[in-house]
Structures are given as structure tokens and as C-alpha cells.
mmCIF file of C-alpha atoms in Angstrom:
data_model
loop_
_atom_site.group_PDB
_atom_site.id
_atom_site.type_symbol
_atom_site.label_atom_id
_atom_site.label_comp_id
_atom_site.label_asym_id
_atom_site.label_seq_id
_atom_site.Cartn_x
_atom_site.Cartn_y
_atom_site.Cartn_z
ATOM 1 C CA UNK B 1 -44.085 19.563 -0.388
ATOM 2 C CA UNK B 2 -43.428 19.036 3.213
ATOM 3 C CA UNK B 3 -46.307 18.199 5.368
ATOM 4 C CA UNK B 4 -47.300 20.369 8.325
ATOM 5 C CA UNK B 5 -49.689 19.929 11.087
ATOM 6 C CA UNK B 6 -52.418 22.331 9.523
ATOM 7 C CA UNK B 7 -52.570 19.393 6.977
ATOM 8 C CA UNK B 8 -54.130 17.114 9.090
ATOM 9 C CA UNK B 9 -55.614 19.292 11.461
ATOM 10 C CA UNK B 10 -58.049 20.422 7.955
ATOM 11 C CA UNK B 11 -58.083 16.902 6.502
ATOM 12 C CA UNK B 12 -59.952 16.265 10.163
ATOM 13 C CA UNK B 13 -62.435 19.372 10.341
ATOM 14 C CA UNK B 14 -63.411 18.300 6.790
ATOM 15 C CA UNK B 15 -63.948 14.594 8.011
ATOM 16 C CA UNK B 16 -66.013 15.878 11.038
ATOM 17 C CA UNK B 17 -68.064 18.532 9.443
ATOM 18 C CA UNK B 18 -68.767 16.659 6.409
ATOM 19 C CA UNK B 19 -67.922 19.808 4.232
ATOM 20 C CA UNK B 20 -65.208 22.072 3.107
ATOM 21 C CA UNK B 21 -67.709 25.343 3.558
ATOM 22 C CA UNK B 22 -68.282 24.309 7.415
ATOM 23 C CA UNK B 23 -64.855 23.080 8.066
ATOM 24 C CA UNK B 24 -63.093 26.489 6.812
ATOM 25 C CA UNK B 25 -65.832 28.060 8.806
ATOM 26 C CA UNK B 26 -64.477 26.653 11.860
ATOM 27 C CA UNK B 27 -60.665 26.855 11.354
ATOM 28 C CA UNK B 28 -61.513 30.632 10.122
ATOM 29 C CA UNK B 29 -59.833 29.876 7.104
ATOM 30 C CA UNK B 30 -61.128 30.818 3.573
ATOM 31 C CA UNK B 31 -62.459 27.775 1.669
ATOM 32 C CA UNK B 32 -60.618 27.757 -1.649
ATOM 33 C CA UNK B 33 -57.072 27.637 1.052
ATOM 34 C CA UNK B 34 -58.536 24.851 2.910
ATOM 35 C CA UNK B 35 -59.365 23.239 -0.371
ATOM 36 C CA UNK B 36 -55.616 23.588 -1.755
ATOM 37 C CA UNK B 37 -54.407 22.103 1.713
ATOM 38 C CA UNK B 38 -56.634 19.150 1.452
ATOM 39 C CA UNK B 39 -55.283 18.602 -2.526
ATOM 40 C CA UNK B 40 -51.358 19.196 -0.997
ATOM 41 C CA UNK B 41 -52.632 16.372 1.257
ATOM 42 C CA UNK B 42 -53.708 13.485 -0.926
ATOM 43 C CA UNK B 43 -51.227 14.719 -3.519
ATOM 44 C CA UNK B 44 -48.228 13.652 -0.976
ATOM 45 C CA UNK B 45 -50.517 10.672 -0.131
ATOM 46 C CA UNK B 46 -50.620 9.940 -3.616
ATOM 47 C CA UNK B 47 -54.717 9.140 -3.027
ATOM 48 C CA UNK B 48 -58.309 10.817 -2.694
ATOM 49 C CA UNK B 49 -58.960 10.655 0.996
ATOM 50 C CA UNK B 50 -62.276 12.771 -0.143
ATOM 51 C CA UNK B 51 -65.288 12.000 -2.860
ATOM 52 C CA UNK B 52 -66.404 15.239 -4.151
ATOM 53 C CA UNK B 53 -68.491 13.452 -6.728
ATOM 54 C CA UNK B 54 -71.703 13.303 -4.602
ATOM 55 C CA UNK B 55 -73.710 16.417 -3.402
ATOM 56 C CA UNK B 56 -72.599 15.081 0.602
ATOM 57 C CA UNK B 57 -68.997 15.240 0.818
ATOM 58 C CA UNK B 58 -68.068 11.608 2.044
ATOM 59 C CA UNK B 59 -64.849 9.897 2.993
ATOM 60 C CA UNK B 60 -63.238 7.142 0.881
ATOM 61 C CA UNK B 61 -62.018 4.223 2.279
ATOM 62 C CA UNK B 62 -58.060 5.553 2.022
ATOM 63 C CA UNK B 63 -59.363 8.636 3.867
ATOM 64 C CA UNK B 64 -61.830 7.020 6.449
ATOM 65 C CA UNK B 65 -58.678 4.707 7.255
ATOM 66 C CA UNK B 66 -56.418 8.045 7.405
ATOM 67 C CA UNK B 67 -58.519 9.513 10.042
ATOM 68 C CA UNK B 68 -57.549 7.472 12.621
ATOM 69 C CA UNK B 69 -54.204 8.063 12.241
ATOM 70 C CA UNK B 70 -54.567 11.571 11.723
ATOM 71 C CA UNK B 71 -56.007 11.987 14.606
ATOM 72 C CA UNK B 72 -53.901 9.821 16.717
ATOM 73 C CA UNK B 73 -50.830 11.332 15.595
ATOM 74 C CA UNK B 74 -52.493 15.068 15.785
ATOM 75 C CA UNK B 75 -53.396 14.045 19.284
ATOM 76 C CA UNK B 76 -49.357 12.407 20.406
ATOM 77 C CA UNK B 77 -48.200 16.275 19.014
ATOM 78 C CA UNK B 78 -50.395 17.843 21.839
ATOM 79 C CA UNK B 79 -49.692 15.485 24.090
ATOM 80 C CA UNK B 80 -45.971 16.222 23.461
ATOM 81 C CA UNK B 81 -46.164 19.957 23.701
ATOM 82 C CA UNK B 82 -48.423 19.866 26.612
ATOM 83 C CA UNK B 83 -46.545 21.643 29.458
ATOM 84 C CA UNK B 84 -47.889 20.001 32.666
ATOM 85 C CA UNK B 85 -45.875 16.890 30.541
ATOM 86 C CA UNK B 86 -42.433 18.733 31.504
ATOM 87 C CA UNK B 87 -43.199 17.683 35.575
ATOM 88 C CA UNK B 88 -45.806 14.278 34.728
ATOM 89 C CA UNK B 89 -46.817 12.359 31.937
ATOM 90 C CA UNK B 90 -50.823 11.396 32.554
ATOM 91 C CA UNK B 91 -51.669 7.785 31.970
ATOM 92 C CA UNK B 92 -55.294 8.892 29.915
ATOM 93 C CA UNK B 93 -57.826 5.656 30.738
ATOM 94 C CA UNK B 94 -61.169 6.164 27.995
ATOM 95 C CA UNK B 95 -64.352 4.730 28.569
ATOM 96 C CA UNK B 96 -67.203 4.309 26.849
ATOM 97 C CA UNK B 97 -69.778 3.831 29.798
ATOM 98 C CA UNK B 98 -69.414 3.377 33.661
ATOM 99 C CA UNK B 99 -65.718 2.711 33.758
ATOM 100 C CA UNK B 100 -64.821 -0.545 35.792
ATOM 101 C CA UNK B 101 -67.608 -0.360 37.389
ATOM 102 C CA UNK B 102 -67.744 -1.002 41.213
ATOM 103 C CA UNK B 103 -64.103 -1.573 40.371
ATOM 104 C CA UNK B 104 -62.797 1.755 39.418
ATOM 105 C CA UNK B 105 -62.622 3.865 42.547
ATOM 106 C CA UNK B 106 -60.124 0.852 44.026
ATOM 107 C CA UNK B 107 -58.387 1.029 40.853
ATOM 108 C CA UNK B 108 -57.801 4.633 41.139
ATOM 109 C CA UNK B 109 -56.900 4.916 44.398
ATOM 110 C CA UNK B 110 -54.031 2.208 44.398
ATOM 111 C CA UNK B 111 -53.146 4.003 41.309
ATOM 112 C CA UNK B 112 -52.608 6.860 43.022
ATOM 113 C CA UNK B 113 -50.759 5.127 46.102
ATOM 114 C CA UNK B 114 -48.109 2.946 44.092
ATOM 115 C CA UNK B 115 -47.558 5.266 41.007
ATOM 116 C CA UNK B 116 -47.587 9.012 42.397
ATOM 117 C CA UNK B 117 -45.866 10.675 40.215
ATOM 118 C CA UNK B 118 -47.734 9.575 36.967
ATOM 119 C CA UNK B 119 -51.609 10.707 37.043
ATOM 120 C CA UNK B 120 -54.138 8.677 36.308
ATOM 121 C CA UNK B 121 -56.893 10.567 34.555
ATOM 122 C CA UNK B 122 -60.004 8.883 33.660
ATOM 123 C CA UNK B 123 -61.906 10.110 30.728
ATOM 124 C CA UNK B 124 -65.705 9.162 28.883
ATOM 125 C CA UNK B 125 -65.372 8.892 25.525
ATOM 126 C CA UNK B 126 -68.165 8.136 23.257
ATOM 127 C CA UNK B 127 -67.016 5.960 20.054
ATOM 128 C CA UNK B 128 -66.228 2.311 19.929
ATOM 129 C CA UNK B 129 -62.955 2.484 21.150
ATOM 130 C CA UNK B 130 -62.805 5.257 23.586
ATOM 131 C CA UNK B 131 -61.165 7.414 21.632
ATOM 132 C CA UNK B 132 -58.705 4.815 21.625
ATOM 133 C CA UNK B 133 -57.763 4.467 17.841
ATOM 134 C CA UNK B 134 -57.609 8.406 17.687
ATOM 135 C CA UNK B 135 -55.299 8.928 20.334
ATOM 136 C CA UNK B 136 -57.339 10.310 23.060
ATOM 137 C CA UNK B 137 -56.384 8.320 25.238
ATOM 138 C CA UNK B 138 -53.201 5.754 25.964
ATOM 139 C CA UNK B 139 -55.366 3.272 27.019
ATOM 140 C CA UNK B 140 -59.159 1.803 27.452
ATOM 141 C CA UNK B 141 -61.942 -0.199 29.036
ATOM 142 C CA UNK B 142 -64.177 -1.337 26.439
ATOM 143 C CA UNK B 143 -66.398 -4.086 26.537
ATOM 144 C CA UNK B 144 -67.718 -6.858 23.753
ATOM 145 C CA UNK B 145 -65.590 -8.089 21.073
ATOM 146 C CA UNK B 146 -62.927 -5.936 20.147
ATOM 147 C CA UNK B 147 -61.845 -6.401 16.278
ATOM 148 C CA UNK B 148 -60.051 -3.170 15.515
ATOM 149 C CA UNK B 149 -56.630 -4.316 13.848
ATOM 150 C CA UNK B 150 -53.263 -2.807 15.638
ATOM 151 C CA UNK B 151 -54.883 -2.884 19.286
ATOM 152 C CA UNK B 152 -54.189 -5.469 22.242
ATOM 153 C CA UNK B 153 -56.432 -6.473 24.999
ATOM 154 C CA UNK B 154 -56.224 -8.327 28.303
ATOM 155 C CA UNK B 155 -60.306 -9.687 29.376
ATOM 156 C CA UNK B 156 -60.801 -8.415 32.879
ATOM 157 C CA UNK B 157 -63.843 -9.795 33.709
ATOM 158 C CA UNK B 158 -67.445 -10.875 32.052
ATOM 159 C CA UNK B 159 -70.830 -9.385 32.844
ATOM 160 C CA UNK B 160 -74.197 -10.707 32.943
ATOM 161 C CA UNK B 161 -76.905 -8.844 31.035
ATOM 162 C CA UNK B 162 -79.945 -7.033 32.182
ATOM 163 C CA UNK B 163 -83.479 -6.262 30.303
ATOM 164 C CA UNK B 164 -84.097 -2.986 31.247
ATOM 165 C CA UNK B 165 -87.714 -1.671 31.124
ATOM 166 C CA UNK B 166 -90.096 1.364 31.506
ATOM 167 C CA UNK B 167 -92.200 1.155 35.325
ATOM 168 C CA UNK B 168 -95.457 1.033 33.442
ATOM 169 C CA UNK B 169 -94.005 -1.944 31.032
ATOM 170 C CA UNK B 170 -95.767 -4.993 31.696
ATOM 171 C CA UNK B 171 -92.654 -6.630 31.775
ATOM 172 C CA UNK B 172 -91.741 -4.850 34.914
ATOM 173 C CA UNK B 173 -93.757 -7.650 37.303
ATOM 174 C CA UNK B 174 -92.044 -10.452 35.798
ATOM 175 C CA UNK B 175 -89.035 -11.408 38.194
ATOM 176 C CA UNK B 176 -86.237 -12.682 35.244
ATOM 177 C CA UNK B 177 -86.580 -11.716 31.786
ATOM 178 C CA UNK B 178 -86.009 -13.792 27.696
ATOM 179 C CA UNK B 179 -85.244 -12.260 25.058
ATOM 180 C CA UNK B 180 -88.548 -13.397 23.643
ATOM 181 C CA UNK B 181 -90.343 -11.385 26.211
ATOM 182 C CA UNK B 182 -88.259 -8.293 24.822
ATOM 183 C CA UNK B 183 -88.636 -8.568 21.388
ATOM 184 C CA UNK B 184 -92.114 -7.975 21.533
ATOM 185 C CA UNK B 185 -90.982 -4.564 21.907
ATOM 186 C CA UNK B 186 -88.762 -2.078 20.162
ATOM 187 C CA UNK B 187 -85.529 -2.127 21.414
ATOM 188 C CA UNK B 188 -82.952 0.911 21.996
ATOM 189 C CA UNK B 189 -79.524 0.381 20.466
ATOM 190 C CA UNK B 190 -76.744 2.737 21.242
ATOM 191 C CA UNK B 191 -75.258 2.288 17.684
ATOM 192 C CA UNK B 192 -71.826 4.251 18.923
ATOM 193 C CA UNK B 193 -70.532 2.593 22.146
ATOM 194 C CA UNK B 194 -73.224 0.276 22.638
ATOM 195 C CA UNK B 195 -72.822 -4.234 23.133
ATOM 196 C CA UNK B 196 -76.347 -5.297 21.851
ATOM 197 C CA UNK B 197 -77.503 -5.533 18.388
ATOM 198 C CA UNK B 198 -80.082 -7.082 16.916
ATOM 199 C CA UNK B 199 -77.920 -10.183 16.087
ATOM 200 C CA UNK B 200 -78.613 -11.028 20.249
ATOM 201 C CA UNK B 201 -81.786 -12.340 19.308
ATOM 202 C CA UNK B 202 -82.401 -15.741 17.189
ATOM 203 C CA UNK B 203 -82.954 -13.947 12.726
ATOM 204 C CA UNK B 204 -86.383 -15.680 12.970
ATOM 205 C CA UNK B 205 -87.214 -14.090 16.388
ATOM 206 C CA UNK B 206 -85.804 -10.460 16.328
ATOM 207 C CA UNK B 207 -87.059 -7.775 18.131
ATOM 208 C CA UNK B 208 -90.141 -5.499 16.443
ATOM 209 C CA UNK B 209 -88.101 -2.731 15.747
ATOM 210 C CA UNK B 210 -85.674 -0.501 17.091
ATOM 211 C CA UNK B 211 -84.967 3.055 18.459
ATOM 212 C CA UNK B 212 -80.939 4.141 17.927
ATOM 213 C CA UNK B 213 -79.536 6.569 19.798
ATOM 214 C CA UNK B 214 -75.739 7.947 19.607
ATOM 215 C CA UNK B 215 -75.457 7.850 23.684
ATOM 216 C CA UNK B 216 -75.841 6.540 27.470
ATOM 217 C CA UNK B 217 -78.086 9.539 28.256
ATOM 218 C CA UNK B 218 -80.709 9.210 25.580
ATOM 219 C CA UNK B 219 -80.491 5.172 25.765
ATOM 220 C CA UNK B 220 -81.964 5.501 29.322
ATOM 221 C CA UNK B 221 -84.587 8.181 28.142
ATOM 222 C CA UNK B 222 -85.785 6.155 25.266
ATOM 223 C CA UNK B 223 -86.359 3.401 28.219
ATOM 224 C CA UNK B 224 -87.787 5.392 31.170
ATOM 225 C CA UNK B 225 -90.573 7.094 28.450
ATOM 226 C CA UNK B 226 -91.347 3.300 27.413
ATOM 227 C CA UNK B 227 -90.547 4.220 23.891
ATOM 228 C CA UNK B 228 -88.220 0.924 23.741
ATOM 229 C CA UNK B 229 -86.722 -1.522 26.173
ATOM 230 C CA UNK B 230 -82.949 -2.266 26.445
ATOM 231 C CA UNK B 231 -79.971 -4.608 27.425
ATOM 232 C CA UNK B 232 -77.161 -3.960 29.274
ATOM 233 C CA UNK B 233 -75.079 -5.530 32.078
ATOM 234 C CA UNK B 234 -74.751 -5.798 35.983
ATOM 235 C CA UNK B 235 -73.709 -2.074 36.090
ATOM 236 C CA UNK B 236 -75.843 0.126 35.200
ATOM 237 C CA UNK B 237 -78.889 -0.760 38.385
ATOM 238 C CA UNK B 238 -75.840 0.273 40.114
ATOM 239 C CA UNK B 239 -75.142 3.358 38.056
ATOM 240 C CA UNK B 240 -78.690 4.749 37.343
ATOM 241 C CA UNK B 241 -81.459 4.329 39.672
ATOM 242 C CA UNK B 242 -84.481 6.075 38.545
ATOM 243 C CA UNK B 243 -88.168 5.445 39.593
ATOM 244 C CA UNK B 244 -88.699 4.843 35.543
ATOM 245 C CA UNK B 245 -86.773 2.009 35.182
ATOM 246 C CA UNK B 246 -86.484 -1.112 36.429
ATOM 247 C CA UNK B 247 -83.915 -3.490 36.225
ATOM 248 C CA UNK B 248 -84.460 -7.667 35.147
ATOM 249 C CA UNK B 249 -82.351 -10.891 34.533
ATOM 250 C CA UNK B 250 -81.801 -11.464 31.287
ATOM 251 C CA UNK B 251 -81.409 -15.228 31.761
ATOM 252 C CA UNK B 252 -80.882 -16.347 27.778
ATOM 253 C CA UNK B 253 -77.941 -13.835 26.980
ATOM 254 C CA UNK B 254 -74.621 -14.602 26.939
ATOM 255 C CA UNK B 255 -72.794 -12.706 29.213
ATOM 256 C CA UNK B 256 -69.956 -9.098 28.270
ATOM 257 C CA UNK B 257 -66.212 -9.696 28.297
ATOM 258 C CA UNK B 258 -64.873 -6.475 29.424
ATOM 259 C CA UNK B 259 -61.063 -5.624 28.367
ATOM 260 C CA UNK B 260 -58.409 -3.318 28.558
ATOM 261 C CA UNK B 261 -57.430 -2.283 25.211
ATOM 262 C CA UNK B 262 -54.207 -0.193 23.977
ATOM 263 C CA UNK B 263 -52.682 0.339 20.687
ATOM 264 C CA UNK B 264 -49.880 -2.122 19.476
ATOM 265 C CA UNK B 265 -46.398 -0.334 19.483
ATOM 266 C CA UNK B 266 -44.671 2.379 21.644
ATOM 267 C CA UNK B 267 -46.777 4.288 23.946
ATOM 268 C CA UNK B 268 -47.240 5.331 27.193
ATOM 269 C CA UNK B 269 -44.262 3.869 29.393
ATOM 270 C CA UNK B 270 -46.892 3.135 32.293
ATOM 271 C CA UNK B 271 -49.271 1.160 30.518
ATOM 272 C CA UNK B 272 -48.207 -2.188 31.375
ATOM 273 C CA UNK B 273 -48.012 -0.965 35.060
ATOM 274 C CA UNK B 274 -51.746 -0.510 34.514
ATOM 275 C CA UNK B 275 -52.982 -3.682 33.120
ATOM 276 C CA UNK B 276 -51.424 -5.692 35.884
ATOM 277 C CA UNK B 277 -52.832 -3.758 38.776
ATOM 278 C CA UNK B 278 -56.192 -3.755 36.840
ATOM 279 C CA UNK B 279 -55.941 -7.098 36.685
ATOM 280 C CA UNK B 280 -55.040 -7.636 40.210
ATOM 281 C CA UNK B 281 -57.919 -4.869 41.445
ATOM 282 C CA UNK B 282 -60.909 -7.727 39.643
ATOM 283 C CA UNK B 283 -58.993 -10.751 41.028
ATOM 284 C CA UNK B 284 -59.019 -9.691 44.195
ATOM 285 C CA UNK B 285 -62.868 -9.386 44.443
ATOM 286 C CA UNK B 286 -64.752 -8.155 47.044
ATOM 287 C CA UNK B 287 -66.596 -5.524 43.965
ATOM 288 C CA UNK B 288 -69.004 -6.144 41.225
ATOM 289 C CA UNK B 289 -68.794 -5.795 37.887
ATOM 290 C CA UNK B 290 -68.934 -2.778 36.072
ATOM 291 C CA UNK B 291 -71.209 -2.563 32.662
ATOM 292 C CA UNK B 292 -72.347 -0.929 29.544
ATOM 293 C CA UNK B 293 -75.662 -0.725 27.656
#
């Protein structure tokens, strides 16, 4: 049987929904039809992408490794079909949190000045890659290791970290911060886009516990209600100001590599164009670094 786009558009909704009742819910489909489009699916794939042996619907491995690629190649259709494409092809930047930092409004504007006719559009994204590995977007800034098979990167810059505390936290008066002084505190992990883990600290000196969160916005929360404390880099005092938090050297922490990440293989035409006036925009100084918690 041939395979159509409705194949992997369901294959997706029942990835994301985490059921075949709430996924034909949303496509407004029936759910024995989405169920026969998801069997035409792994019957031309000749594998379950699906394990309908457990009372949660959960992905295999062949199908948690198909999503990406469903989704990138879902996404390259509308991209393809999109008709502001007929008259300029957008060059779609992700980002998981605060861009390049001090260095993205120069990047933008000489952008704009040397490559007119090809828009620059900057987009947050919040998953490890940006929505890189998807297809959202044709390129990314994404900082920490990057091990994700299939993309290439170019390191920008590196970041010093930050401890990042509640007001009322004793560890507000100190002037520079260890990561011994944090982990006598919970510490807030943004498990989705987040640098730190718990394998910052030394295994017989880890933190007391932790809060995880799925975002930027409830990260900070977590911090300013002095549920938790947090690490991040150079960019976020510049990002977020608040009178809750306050903002320390972390002096024992290695410092953030921040890249620019895009897939392996064809893609947007203009991508090297970026890279080398990204890199150009850091070496040429005169901003700070950007950063991520």
C-alpha cells in the first residue's frame, strides 16, 4: 500500500497523546480508522512502532526512533507547500532558552542587512534540540554536549555558570558560590532543555534532592519561591531580573559550550551563510554571552 501523509501525521498524534482514543479525538477521526492507519503503517515498515501490550500505550524503540523522522519529514512537506516560500525561503533559527544571548540582536540585524531576501526567523523551542531533529527548524543554538547522531555543530562560544537563589536564601549574602554550598539544597532541573544534572556535583556530594520542571518559566518560579536553587550561565541576570532572585558565581563549575547545530545532509541553502556570520558576530566581541538554565 502506498504511504500518504495522513500516515504519519496519525502515527504522530498517537505518539503525542499517548493513546489511540485521544489521538482520533483530535484528528476527528473515528478510532478503529486511525487504528487501521497505524497497522498500514508498521505493516509497510515491516515493525511495531507501538506496544499495545501495557494498559499506557508506549512507543517502541523502532517507533520512538520513527518519530523524529516523521516529524521532520511531515514538517519539510509544509515547509514545501507553504506559499510565502514561492517569494522567500525563511532560514528558521530554534532555541531552547535566551537565544545568543547579548549576541542575537547583532546577529539579526546583519542578517537582515547582507541576506535580504532570505528571512531570518527566530523561534523558542522547548526540547533538547530545538525542534531541531523534528524539523522545526533548519537550524539551532543549543548549548552543552550535543550527542544526537546525524547533526553537526560549530562551538560559538563557552559560558560561565551561575548559582541562582531565592532573596530570602541564606546563600544570597555570600559574594561567589560552590557547589557544596548548593547542594545543601534541592535543586531545580529543567529535565527538557535544561545543561545541569545532578552528575555536576561530585556522586558522594550530590545535591539533597531535586525539583524538575519541563520549562524556563517554572525553573525561575521554583527559584524565586525558594522551593530549590539552580544553575545556569552568564545570561540569564541579563535576561530575568526579578527582586526574588539573585544571581552568584559559581566558581567550581565548568563552564557551557554553546553551538550551532543543523542536521547532516541537504537543507536549507543559507545555512552555511549563517554559521559563518554567527561565528564572526561572537569573534568580534564587544557582547556577552548568552545562556541557558
Amino acid at each position: 500500500m502506498t504511504m500518504e501523509l495522513r500516515h504519519l501525521r496519525a502515527f504522530l498524534a498517537i505518539a503525542e497523546a499517548g493513546s489511540v482514543t485521544r489521538a482520533a479525538a483530535r484528528l476527528h477521526v473515528g478510532q478503529p480508522a486511525l487504528s487501521r492507519t497505524l497497522r498500514q503503517l508498521e505493516d509497510h515498515l515491516r515493525t511495531r512502532l507501538v506496544d499495545r501490550s501495557t494498559h499506557h500505550l508506549e512507543l517502541t524503540a523502532a517507533g520512538r526512533a520513527f518519530r523524529d523522522k516523521a516529524a521532520a519529514a511531515l514538517a519539510a512537506v509544509e515547509v514545501a507547500l507553504d506559499p510565502r516560500g514561492l517569494t522567500a525561503w525563511p532560514l528558521r533559527l530554534g532555541h531552547t532558552w535566551a537565544a545568543l544571548g547579548d549576541h542575537t540582536v547583532p546577529l539579526m540585524r546583519r542578517w537582515d542587512e547582507a541576506h535580504p531576501g532570505v528571512p531570518l526567523e527566530l523561534r523558542r523551542i522547548d526540547d533538547a534540540t530545538a525542534g531541531l531533529t523534528r524539523g522545526a527548524v533548519d537550524v539551532a543554538l543549543l548549548r552543552g554536549t550535543v550527542t544526537v547522531s546525524g547533526i553537526a555543530t560549530r562551538l560559538l562560544l563557552r559560558e560561565e555558570r551561575v548559582a541562582v537563589v531565592s532573596a530570602d536564601s541564606s546563600l544570597a549574602a555570600l559574594p561567589q558560590v560552590t557547589l557544596a554550598d548548593l547542594a545543601t539544597r534541592p535543586i531545580a532541573l529543567n529535565t527538557v532543555s535544561g545543561t545541569t544534572t545532578m552528575d555536576l556535583w561530585p556522586p558522594t556530594a550530590r545535591p539533597v534532592g531535586a525539583i524538575e520542571v519541563a520549562n524556563t518559566d517554572e525553573w525561575l518560579i521554583a527559584i524565586a519561591a525558594d522551593r530549590a536553587v539552580g544553575v545556569s550561565t552568564t545570561a540569564t541576570p541579563r535576561n530575568h531580573t526579578h527582586p526574588s532572585l539573585v544571581y552568584r558565581p559559581l566558581v567550581d563549575a565548568p563552564a557551557v559550550p554553546v553551538v550551532l547545530a543543523w542536521r547532516e545532509g541537504p537543507g536549507h541553502p543559507a545555512v552555511p551563510d549563517l554559521v559563518a556570520l554567527a561565528c564572526e558576530v561572537v569573534a568580534g566581541g564587544g557582547e556577552d554571552e548568552g545562556g541557558t538554565p
